[in-house]
Amino acid sequence: MMAGVTVLVATPASAQQPPSVTAAPQPATAGGPVTISWGGFVTCRAVSIIFTLDGAQIATAGSASSGSVGATVPAGTTAGSHKLEARSTNTKCGSAGTALRVVVPPPPVTTTTKPPVTVPPVTNPPVTNPPVTTRPPVVTTTTPGTTTTTTTPSSSSETPSSSTDALTNPDDGVLILDKENIQPGDDLTATGTGCPKGANVTLKSLGQDVGKTTADENGTFRSPVKFASIEPGRHKVRAECGIVLVGNVDVTLSSSSGGTTSTLVVLLFFLLVGAAMLRRQFSGLRR
C-alpha cells in the first residue's frame, strides 16, 4: 500500500500596489488647507516622505506605507493645475505624483461708509422792537400882549435838532408838527417820514386817536391832528406805522391885555378930573 503524498504548490506572491498620492479638496484654495494622502510606499527605516508642490516643500511625514498629512497651499500659488509630489528621502522606498488644482480667492470687498450728513440747526432771527423817535423839547414864546409860556426841558439824552435837519434825513424817521404852540381849537397838521411803504398810520395823543392816514410809496405821510378835548401844557403826538414817531406840541391859553388897558384909562380919567378941581380952587383963592 502506498502512502499518500501531499504536494504543496507555491503560489506567486501578489504584486505590490504601486505608490500613489492624492489631495483634497479639489480644487484647493491658494493660502488654504489641503490634505495629502499616500499609499503603496515601501516602509524604510529612518526615511521621511517629503511632499512638494511645484518643487517647493509644503509638508513631511514619517516612513509609512500609507497615511495622510495636512498642509497649506502657498498663498502666492496662481490659479490652475500644479504638480504635487510625494517621495521618500531614499528613492528605493517609493515616490508618486499627482495634479492639484488651485483657485485664487477674489479680493475682499471694501465697504466705504459715507460720513454722516450734519444738518445745520435752524436759527430764528431775533425779534426787534420798532424804534421810538422822540422830538427834542421846544421852548415857545407867545406874541406880545399874551401870556408867555416856557416849557421845562426833558431829561432825554437826545441832541436837539431843527425840523429842517430832520427832513433832510428821511431814513431816520421823524414826525413834524406844523405848529409848536397852539390854543384849543387851532388847526394842527402832522407830517412824517420813515414809515414802511403803504403802511397805515394812526396818530394818538392822550390815549385817543387824533388822526389816521396811509404812508405813500416813499414812506411819508401828512394828516390833520384833531383833539376831541385838550388842556394847557405840553402834549405828545405819536404816529404808529410799524415804527413809532413822536412829536410835541404846547397848548396855551392867551390872556388878553384889554382889562389892564381899561383900568389905566379909568385911573387917568379920575386924575384929570382931580387936577381940574384943584385948579378951580386955586383960581378962587386968588380972587
Coordinates of C-alpha atoms in Angstrom, one line a residue:
M1 CA 0.0 0.0 0.0
M2 CA 1.4 3.3 -1.0
A3 CA 1.5 6.2 1.5
G4 CA -0.3 9.5 0.5
V5 CA 1.8 12.4 -0.7
T6 CA 0.7 16.0 -0.2
V7 CA 2.0 18.3 -2.8
L8 CA 2.3 21.9 -2.0
V9 CA 2.1 24.2 -4.9
A10 CA 3.7 27.5 -4.2
T11 CA 1.6 30.4 -5.5
P12 CA 3.3 33.5 -6.6
A13 CA 3.1 36.5 -4.2
S14 CA 0.6 39.0 -5.2
A15 CA 2.1 42.0 -6.9
Q16 CA 2.8 45.0 -4.7
Q17 CA 0.5 48.1 -5.0
P18 CA 2.3 50.9 -6.8
P19 CA 2.9 54.1 -4.9
S20 CA 0.1 56.7 -5.2
V21 CA -0.7 60.1 -3.8
T22 CA -3.9 62.1 -3.7
A23 CA -5.0 65.5 -2.4
A24 CA -8.3 67.0 -1.2
P25 CA -10.1 69.2 -1.5
Q26 CA -10.1 69.6 -5.3
P27 CA -9.7 72.4 -6.2
A28 CA -7.8 73.8 -3.2
T29 CA -7.6 77.5 -2.5
A30 CA -4.3 79.5 -2.6
G31 CA -3.4 80.1 1.0
G32 CA -5.9 77.5 2.2
P33 CA -5.6 74.0 3.7
V34 CA -5.1 70.7 1.8
T35 CA -5.0 67.1 3.0
I36 CA -2.4 64.8 1.2
S37 CA -2.9 61.0 1.3
W38 CA -0.4 58.4 0.1
G39 CA -0.2 54.6 -0.3
G40 CA 1.9 51.7 -1.8
F41 CA 5.2 53.1 -0.3
V42 CA 7.8 50.6 0.9
T43 CA 8.5 51.0 4.6
C44 CA 12.0 52.1 5.2
R45 CA 13.7 52.9 8.5
A46 CA 14.9 56.4 9.2
V47 CA 13.3 57.6 6.0
S48 CA 10.9 60.6 5.7
I49 CA 8.3 61.3 3.0
I50 CA 8.6 64.8 1.6
F51 CA 5.6 66.5 -0.1
T52 CA 6.3 69.2 -2.6
L53 CA 4.1 71.5 -4.8
D54 CA 5.9 72.6 -8.0
G55 CA 9.1 71.6 -6.3
A56 CA 8.6 73.6 -3.1
Q57 CA 8.3 71.6 0.1
I58 CA 4.9 72.0 1.8
A59 CA 4.9 69.0 4.3
T60 CA 6.8 66.0 5.6
A61 CA 5.7 62.6 7.2
G62 CA 7.4 59.6 8.7
S63 CA 8.1 56.5 6.7
A64 CA 4.8 54.5 6.3
S65 CA 3.3 52.5 3.5
S66 CA 0.2 54.7 3.6
G67 CA -1.3 57.7 5.5
S68 CA -2.3 61.3 5.2
V69 CA -0.9 64.6 6.3
G70 CA -2.2 68.2 6.4
A71 CA -0.5 71.1 4.5
T72 CA -1.1 74.6 3.4
V73 CA -1.2 75.7 -0.2
P74 CA 1.2 78.7 -0.6
A75 CA -0.6 81.9 -0.7
G76 CA 1.2 83.1 -3.8
T77 CA 0.1 80.0 -5.9
T78 CA -1.6 81.0 -9.1
A79 CA -4.9 79.5 -10.3
G80 CA -4.6 76.3 -12.4
S81 CA -3.2 72.8 -12.2
H82 CA 0.0 72.3 -10.2
K83 CA 2.3 69.2 -9.7
L84 CA 2.0 67.6 -6.2
E85 CA 4.7 65.0 -5.5
A86 CA 5.4 62.6 -2.5
R87 CA 8.8 60.9 -2.3
S88 CA 11.0 59.2 0.2
T89 CA 14.4 60.5 1.1
N90 CA 15.5 57.0 -0.1
T91 CA 14.5 56.7 -3.7
K92 CA 14.2 52.9 -3.2
C93 CA 11.3 53.4 -0.8
G94 CA 9.0 54.8 -3.5
S95 CA 7.6 58.1 -4.9
A96 CA 4.5 59.2 -6.6
G97 CA 2.9 62.3 -8.1
T98 CA -0.5 63.8 -9.0
A99 CA -2.0 67.1 -10.0
L100 CA -3.5 69.6 -7.6
R101 CA -6.0 72.2 -9.0
V102 CA -5.7 75.6 -7.2
V103 CA -8.1 78.5 -7.3
V104 CA -7.3 82.1 -6.2
P105 CA -9.9 83.7 -3.9
P106 CA -11.4 87.0 -5.0
P107 CA -10.0 90.1 -3.2
P108 CA -12.0 91.2 -0.2
V109 CA -14.8 93.6 -0.8
T110 CA -14.0 97.0 0.7
T111 CA -17.1 98.8 2.1
T112 CA -16.9 102.5 2.3
T113 CA -19.1 104.1 4.9
K114 CA -20.3 107.6 3.9
P115 CA -19.8 110.2 6.7
P116 CA -23.0 111.3 8.4
V117 CA -24.7 114.3 7.0
T118 CA -24.9 117.1 9.5
V119 CA -28.0 119.3 9.1
P120 CA -27.3 122.8 10.5
P121 CA -29.7 124.0 13.2
V122 CA -32.4 126.4 12.2
T123 CA -31.9 129.7 13.9
N124 CA -34.9 132.1 14.1
P125 CA -34.0 135.8 13.6
P126 CA -34.2 137.9 16.8
V127 CA -37.3 139.9 17.3
T128 CA -36.6 143.6 17.1
N129 CA -39.0 146.2 18.6
P130 CA -39.7 149.2 16.4
P131 CA -37.5 152.2 17.2
V132 CA -39.1 155.1 19.1
T133 CA -38.2 158.5 17.8
T134 CA -38.7 161.5 20.2
R135 CA -38.5 165.1 19.2
P136 CA -36.3 167.4 21.3
P137 CA -38.0 169.8 23.8
V138 CA -39.3 173.1 22.3
V139 CA -39.2 176.5 24.0
T140 CA -42.2 178.6 22.7
T141 CA -43.0 182.3 23.4
T142 CA -46.4 183.8 22.6
T143 CA -46.9 187.0 20.7
P144 CA -46.8 190.4 22.7
G145 CA -49.8 191.1 24.8
T146 CA -50.4 187.4 25.7
T147 CA -49.1 185.2 28.5
T148 CA -45.6 183.8 27.9
T149 CA -45.2 180.0 28.5
T150 CA -41.8 178.4 28.8
T151 CA -41.6 174.6 28.7
T152 CA -39.3 172.7 31.0
P153 CA -36.5 170.7 29.1
S154 CA -37.0 167.0 29.4
S155 CA -34.4 164.6 30.7
S156 CA -33.9 163.0 27.2
S157 CA -30.3 162.5 26.2
E158 CA -31.0 163.2 22.5
T159 CA -29.3 166.2 21.0
P160 CA -31.9 168.8 19.8
S161 CA -32.3 169.2 16.1
S162 CA -34.4 171.5 14.0
S163 CA -37.3 170.5 11.8
T164 CA -35.2 171.3 8.7
D165 CA -32.4 168.9 9.8
A166 CA -35.0 166.1 10.4
L167 CA -36.5 166.4 6.9
T168 CA -33.0 166.1 5.3
N169 CA -32.6 162.7 6.9
P170 CA -35.9 160.9 6.0
D171 CA -34.3 157.4 6.6
D172 CA -34.2 158.2 10.4
G173 CA -38.0 158.6 10.5
V174 CA -39.4 161.8 12.1
L175 CA -42.7 163.4 13.0
I176 CA -43.1 167.2 12.2
L177 CA -45.9 169.3 13.6
D178 CA -46.5 172.4 11.6
K179 CA -47.1 174.4 14.8
E180 CA -45.1 174.2 18.1
N181 CA -47.7 176.2 20.1
I182 CA -51.5 176.1 19.7
Q183 CA -54.6 177.2 21.5
P184 CA -57.6 174.9 21.9
G185 CA -59.5 174.8 18.6
D186 CA -56.5 175.7 16.4
D187 CA -55.7 173.6 13.3
L188 CA -52.6 171.3 13.6
T189 CA -51.0 169.2 10.8
A190 CA -48.6 166.3 11.3
T191 CA -46.0 165.3 8.6
G192 CA -43.9 162.2 9.0
T193 CA -41.2 160.1 7.2
G194 CA -39.6 156.7 7.7
C195 CA -42.7 154.5 7.6
P196 CA -42.9 151.3 5.5
K197 CA -44.4 151.8 2.0
G198 CA -48.2 151.9 2.1
A199 CA -48.3 151.4 5.9
N200 CA -51.4 152.5 7.9
V201 CA -50.6 155.5 10.1
T202 CA -52.5 156.1 13.4
L203 CA -52.0 159.4 15.3
K204 CA -52.6 159.2 19.0
S205 CA -52.4 161.7 21.9
L206 CA -53.7 161.5 25.5
G207 CA -54.8 157.9 24.8
Q208 CA -57.2 158.9 22.0
D209 CA -56.9 158.7 18.2
V210 CA -56.4 162.2 16.8
G211 CA -55.8 161.3 13.1
K212 CA -55.4 158.5 10.5
T213 CA -53.8 158.2 7.1
T214 CA -51.7 156.0 4.9
A215 CA -48.0 156.3 4.0
D216 CA -47.1 156.8 0.4
E217 CA -44.5 154.7 -1.6
N218 CA -41.7 156.8 -0.1
G219 CA -42.9 156.1 3.5
T220 CA -44.0 159.7 4.1
F221 CA -47.5 160.8 5.2
R222 CA -49.5 164.0 6.1
S223 CA -52.6 164.2 8.3
P224 CA -54.5 166.8 10.2
V225 CA -54.5 166.4 14.0
K226 CA -57.8 166.9 15.7
F227 CA -58.1 166.8 19.5
A228 CA -61.5 166.0 21.0
S229 CA -60.5 167.8 24.2
I230 CA -57.2 169.1 25.4
E231 CA -55.8 171.0 28.4
P232 CA -53.0 173.5 28.5
G233 CA -49.5 172.1 28.7
R234 CA -47.1 170.1 26.6
H235 CA -48.6 167.0 24.9
K236 CA -47.0 164.2 22.8
V237 CA -48.4 163.2 19.5
R238 CA -47.5 159.6 18.5
A239 CA -47.5 158.3 14.9
E240 CA -47.7 154.4 14.7
C241 CA -46.9 152.8 11.4
G242 CA -44.7 149.8 12.2
I243 CA -42.4 152.2 13.9
V244 CA -43.3 154.9 16.4
L245 CA -42.7 158.5 15.7
V246 CA -43.2 161.2 18.4
G247 CA -43.7 164.9 18.3
N248 CA -44.5 167.6 20.9
V249 CA -47.0 170.4 20.9
D250 CA -47.6 173.1 23.6
V251 CA -51.2 174.2 24.3
T252 CA -51.6 177.6 25.9
L253 CA -54.5 179.9 26.9
S254 CA -53.7 183.5 26.0
S255 CA -54.8 186.3 28.5
S256 CA -56.0 189.5 26.9
S257 CA -54.4 192.8 28.0
G258 CA -57.7 194.7 27.4
G259 CA -58.7 194.7 31.0
T260 CA -55.5 196.2 32.1
T261 CA -55.8 199.0 29.5
S262 CA -59.3 199.8 30.6
T263 CA -58.2 200.1 34.2
L264 CA -55.4 202.5 33.2
V265 CA -57.9 204.7 31.2
V266 CA -60.2 205.0 34.2
L267 CA -57.4 205.9 36.6
L268 CA -56.2 208.5 34.1
F269 CA -59.7 210.0 33.8
F270 CA -60.0 210.5 37.6
L271 CA -56.6 212.0 37.8
L272 CA -57.5 214.6 35.2
V273 CA -60.8 215.4 36.9
G274 CA -59.0 215.8 40.2
A275 CA -56.4 218.2 38.6
A276 CA -59.2 220.3 37.1
M277 CA -60.9 220.7 40.5
L278 CA -57.7 221.7 42.2
R279 CA -57.1 224.3 39.5
R280 CA -60.6 225.8 40.2
Q281 CA -59.9 226.0 43.9
F282 CA -56.6 227.8 43.4
S283 CA -58.3 230.3 41.0
G284 CA -61.0 231.1 43.6
L285 CA -58.4 231.8 46.3
R286 CA -56.6 234.3 44.1
R287 CA -59.7 236.3 43.5

